[in-house]
Amino acid sequence: VNDLALFQLASYSTGLDFKSAEHQQSDYAQLNPKLRVPTLVTEQGVLTETPAILAFIAQIFPKSDLAPTAPFAFAKLQEFASYIASTLHVAHAHRMRGHRWVDPENTIAIKAMQDKVPTSVGGAFEYIEQTYLNGPFVMGETYSYADPYLFTVSRWLESDGVEVAAFPKIQAHRERMVERQTVKAALAAQSA
Ligand SMILES: N[C@@H](CCC(=O)N[C@@H](CS)C(=O)NCC(=O)O)C(=O)O
């Protein structure tokens, strides 16, 4: 169950409708003034930023073994999550959210950002392919919250115009992930 909750968070499956910009409306905006998804409401307060939320879930469900406790191993896990959040996700956002960086009227700049996405997102996946994934999972032999996070973003490859075949380990990881019951359940909940 905790793995399922984790996956749903990592995949931003909050039930918010992006098309009608529900995440910019007042109820949600009060919770997360950054107007971004995900947001986790806890008994102690509100959490935003995916790496922070994932680490929190892993720590409140220690029996789920979603994160190592040894400082270096945990830092490596956070290194990976931070790379997705701060580099890969930001590169991906240049395809649909160029207006964050330039005025939307500047169609030349918007298009230039979109044109760069296959290269910039592809470069981030190249780094992941070469540096991580030395076992069945991101952290090697052990499943962790890095796996649903990677799975979520690797499902953007095709729409970002990146050649999936160039990344056999990421492709194999995706195939491994969809076989997990929790992932199947999360995907079904997302499309319901
Ligand atoms: N740094 C944040 C980024 C969150 C983020 O940008 N989420 C996207 C969802 S893929 C979003 O909220 N997009 C809506 C928008 O930009 O209006 C994190 O890692 O949680």
Short mmCIF file of C-alpha atoms and ligand atoms in Angstrom, two decimals:
data_model
loop_
_atom_site.label_atom_id
_atom_site.label_comp_id
_atom_site.label_asym_id
_atom_site.label_seq_id
_atom_site.Cartn_x
_atom_site.Cartn_y
_atom_site.Cartn_z
CA VAL A 1 0.00 0.00 0.00
CA ASN A 2 2.79 2.40 0.84
CA ASP A 3 4.49 1.63 -2.44
CA LEU A 4 1.24 2.44 -4.19
CA ALA A 5 0.87 5.76 -2.35
CA LEU A 6 4.44 6.56 -3.24
CA PHE A 7 3.96 5.80 -6.89
CA GLN A 8 0.80 7.87 -7.06
CA LEU A 9 2.60 10.82 -5.54
CA ALA A 10 5.60 10.40 -7.77
CA SER A 11 3.33 10.33 -10.77
CA TYR A 12 1.44 13.42 -9.61
CA SER A 13 -1.76 11.40 -9.59
CA THR A 14 -3.61 13.71 -7.28
CA GLY A 15 -6.89 13.92 -9.09
CA LEU A 16 -6.19 17.52 -10.09
CA ASP A 17 -7.19 18.47 -13.62
CA PHE A 18 -4.28 20.31 -15.27
CA LYS A 19 -6.34 21.13 -18.37
CA SER A 20 -8.71 23.30 -16.35
CA ALA A 21 -5.74 24.59 -14.29
CA GLU A 22 -7.30 23.25 -11.11
CA HIS A 23 -3.86 23.44 -9.47
CA GLN A 24 -4.00 27.24 -9.84
CA GLN A 25 -7.33 27.66 -8.10
CA SER A 26 -7.78 28.90 -4.60
CA ASP A 27 -8.16 25.70 -2.53
CA TYR A 28 -5.01 24.20 -3.94
CA ALA A 29 -3.18 27.54 -4.15
CA GLN A 30 -3.66 27.99 -0.41
CA LEU A 31 -1.96 24.67 0.20
CA ASN A 32 0.81 25.17 -2.33
CA PRO A 33 1.34 28.80 -3.40
CA LYS A 34 3.96 27.57 -5.87
CA LEU A 35 0.97 26.26 -7.87
CA ARG A 36 2.81 23.05 -8.59
CA VAL A 37 2.06 19.39 -8.07
CA PRO A 38 2.66 17.33 -5.94
CA THR A 39 1.68 18.55 -2.49
CA LEU A 40 1.42 16.32 0.57
CA VAL A 41 -0.66 17.37 3.57
CA THR A 42 0.68 15.78 6.74
CA GLU A 43 -0.33 16.05 10.39
CA GLN A 44 2.69 18.31 10.90
CA GLY A 45 2.10 20.57 7.94
CA VAL A 46 2.27 20.80 4.18
CA LEU A 47 5.15 19.38 2.15
CA THR A 48 6.08 20.26 -1.41
CA GLU A 49 8.94 19.24 -3.74
CA THR A 50 9.01 15.64 -4.89
CA PRO A 51 12.35 14.55 -3.34
CA ALA A 52 11.24 15.86 0.07
CA ILE A 53 7.85 14.15 -0.16
CA LEU A 54 9.35 10.84 -1.28
CA ALA A 55 11.91 10.85 1.55
CA PHE A 56 9.20 11.69 4.08
CA ILE A 57 6.97 8.81 2.93
CA ALA A 58 9.90 6.39 3.07
CA GLN A 59 10.74 7.51 6.60
CA ILE A 60 7.21 7.29 7.98
CA PHE A 61 6.85 3.78 6.53
CA PRO A 62 10.27 2.30 7.46
CA LYS A 63 9.02 -1.28 7.10
CA SER A 64 8.46 -0.64 3.40
CA ASP A 65 12.22 -0.33 2.88
CA LEU A 66 11.87 2.44 0.34
CA ALA A 67 15.09 4.20 1.38
CA PRO A 68 18.35 3.15 3.02
CA THR A 69 19.11 4.58 6.43
CA ALA A 70 22.93 4.64 6.10
CA PRO A 71 23.90 8.29 5.47
CA PHE A 72 25.90 7.78 2.27
CA ALA A 73 23.38 5.44 0.63
CA PHE A 74 20.54 7.79 1.56
CA ALA A 75 22.48 10.74 0.13
CA LYS A 76 23.00 8.82 -3.13
CA LEU A 77 19.27 8.22 -3.32
CA GLN A 78 18.59 11.92 -2.75
CA GLU A 79 21.27 12.76 -5.32
CA PHE A 80 19.28 10.78 -7.87
CA ALA A 81 15.90 12.25 -6.88
CA SER A 82 17.35 15.77 -6.90
CA TYR A 83 18.80 15.21 -10.37
CA ILE A 84 15.39 14.24 -11.70
CA ALA A 85 13.69 17.20 -10.00
CA SER A 86 16.23 19.89 -10.74
CA THR A 87 17.62 18.85 -14.12
CA LEU A 88 15.49 16.30 -15.96
CA HIS A 89 12.10 17.68 -14.93
CA VAL A 90 13.17 21.25 -15.67
CA ALA A 91 14.43 20.24 -19.14
CA HIS A 92 11.13 18.43 -19.77
CA ALA A 93 9.14 21.53 -18.74
CA HIS A 94 10.66 23.49 -21.64
CA ARG A 95 8.33 21.59 -24.00
CA MET A 96 4.99 22.70 -22.51
CA ARG A 97 5.89 25.40 -20.00
CA GLY A 98 8.24 27.73 -21.86
CA HIS A 99 6.17 30.66 -20.57
CA ARG A 100 7.91 30.19 -17.21
CA TRP A 101 11.11 31.57 -18.71
CA VAL A 102 10.04 33.87 -21.57
CA ASP A 103 6.91 35.80 -22.50
CA PRO A 104 4.50 33.51 -24.37
CA GLU A 105 4.35 36.11 -27.18
CA ASN A 106 8.01 35.40 -27.86
CA THR A 107 7.17 32.48 -30.10
CA ILE A 108 10.71 32.18 -31.43
CA ALA A 109 12.12 31.66 -27.94
CA ILE A 110 9.26 29.30 -27.00
CA LYS A 111 9.95 27.21 -30.09
CA ALA A 112 13.71 27.24 -29.50
CA MET A 113 13.11 25.86 -26.02
CA GLN A 114 10.81 23.15 -27.37
CA ASP A 115 13.32 22.22 -30.06
CA LYS A 116 15.99 21.67 -27.44
CA VAL A 117 13.92 19.19 -25.38
CA PRO A 118 14.89 15.95 -27.17
CA THR A 119 18.56 16.84 -26.64
CA SER A 120 18.35 18.15 -23.09
CA VAL A 121 15.97 15.48 -21.79
CA GLY A 122 17.84 12.84 -23.81
CA GLY A 123 21.10 13.99 -22.22
CA ALA A 124 19.68 13.60 -18.73
CA PHE A 125 18.46 10.08 -19.55
CA GLU A 126 21.86 9.27 -21.05
CA TYR A 127 23.43 10.25 -17.74
CA ILE A 128 20.98 8.05 -15.82
CA GLU A 129 21.52 5.14 -18.21
CA GLN A 130 25.30 5.34 -17.84
CA THR A 131 25.61 6.26 -14.16
CA TYR A 132 22.76 4.56 -12.37
CA LEU A 133 20.81 1.37 -13.21
CA ASN A 134 23.70 -0.96 -12.53
CA GLY A 135 21.22 -3.52 -11.24
CA PRO A 136 17.53 -4.15 -11.72
CA PHE A 137 16.80 -0.98 -9.75
CA VAL A 138 18.21 2.53 -9.57
CA MET A 139 20.01 1.76 -6.32
CA GLY A 140 21.25 -1.60 -7.60
CA GLU A 141 19.68 -4.72 -6.15
CA THR A 142 17.34 -2.86 -3.80
CA TYR A 143 14.04 -1.25 -4.75
CA SER A 144 13.62 2.31 -3.45
CA TYR A 145 11.55 5.42 -4.07
CA ALA A 146 13.95 6.25 -6.91
CA ASP A 147 12.27 3.52 -8.98
CA PRO A 148 8.70 4.86 -9.20
CA TYR A 149 10.18 8.34 -9.67
CA LEU A 150 12.30 7.15 -12.60
CA PHE A 151 9.39 5.16 -14.00
CA THR A 152 7.17 8.23 -13.91
CA VAL A 153 9.57 10.46 -15.80
CA SER A 154 10.71 7.75 -18.22
CA ARG A 155 7.12 7.55 -19.43
CA TRP A 156 7.65 11.06 -20.84
CA LEU A 157 10.39 9.89 -23.22
CA GLU A 158 8.21 9.41 -26.29
CA SER A 159 6.28 12.67 -25.92
CA ASP A 160 9.55 14.53 -25.38
CA GLY A 161 10.78 13.19 -28.73
CA VAL A 162 13.58 11.10 -27.23
CA GLU A 163 14.51 7.83 -28.91
CA VAL A 164 13.69 5.19 -26.26
CA ALA A 165 15.70 2.47 -28.00
CA ALA A 166 18.86 4.45 -27.21
CA PHE A 167 18.35 3.60 -23.52
CA PRO A 168 18.08 -0.19 -23.13
CA LYS A 169 18.51 -0.16 -19.33
CA ILE A 170 15.79 2.46 -18.86
CA GLN A 171 13.53 0.53 -21.22
CA ALA A 172 14.16 -2.69 -19.25
CA HIS A 173 13.47 -0.82 -16.00
CA ARG A 174 10.15 0.42 -17.40
CA GLU A 175 9.18 -3.13 -18.39
CA ARG A 176 10.16 -4.40 -14.93
CA MET A 177 8.12 -1.68 -13.22
CA VAL A 178 4.87 -2.31 -15.11
CA GLU A 179 4.95 -5.90 -13.89
CA ARG A 180 4.65 -4.79 -10.25
CA GLN A 181 1.17 -5.12 -8.80
CA THR A 182 1.38 -1.74 -7.08
CA VAL A 183 2.34 -0.04 -10.33
CA LYS A 184 -0.50 -1.77 -12.17
CA ALA A 185 -2.90 -0.56 -9.46
CA ALA A 186 -1.56 2.99 -9.59
CA LEU A 187 -1.80 3.15 -13.38
CA ALA A 188 -5.37 1.82 -13.23
CA ALA A 189 -6.29 4.40 -10.58
CA GLN A 190 -4.73 7.15 -12.69
CA SER A 191 -6.69 6.27 -15.81
CA ALA A 192 -9.98 5.72 -13.90
N1 LIG B 1 10.23 21.12 -8.21
C1 LIG B 1 8.89 20.56 -8.19
C2 LIG B 1 8.31 20.72 -9.60
C3 LIG B 1 6.88 20.32 -9.63
C4 LIG B 1 6.27 20.56 -11.00
O1 LIG B 1 6.70 21.42 -11.78
N2 LIG B 1 5.22 19.78 -11.28
C5 LIG B 1 4.52 19.92 -12.54
C6 LIG B 1 3.82 18.59 -12.81
S1 LIG B 1 4.70 17.58 -13.93
C7 LIG B 1 3.45 21.00 -12.39
O2 LIG B 1 2.98 21.24 -11.29
N3 LIG B 1 3.06 21.59 -13.52
C8 LIG B 1 1.96 22.51 -13.54
C9 LIG B 1 2.32 23.91 -13.93
O3 LIG B 1 3.50 24.21 -14.16
O4 LIG B 1 1.38 24.71 -14.04
C10 LIG B 1 8.94 19.09 -7.77
O5 LIG B 1 9.92 18.41 -8.08
O6 LIG B 1 8.00 18.63 -7.10
#
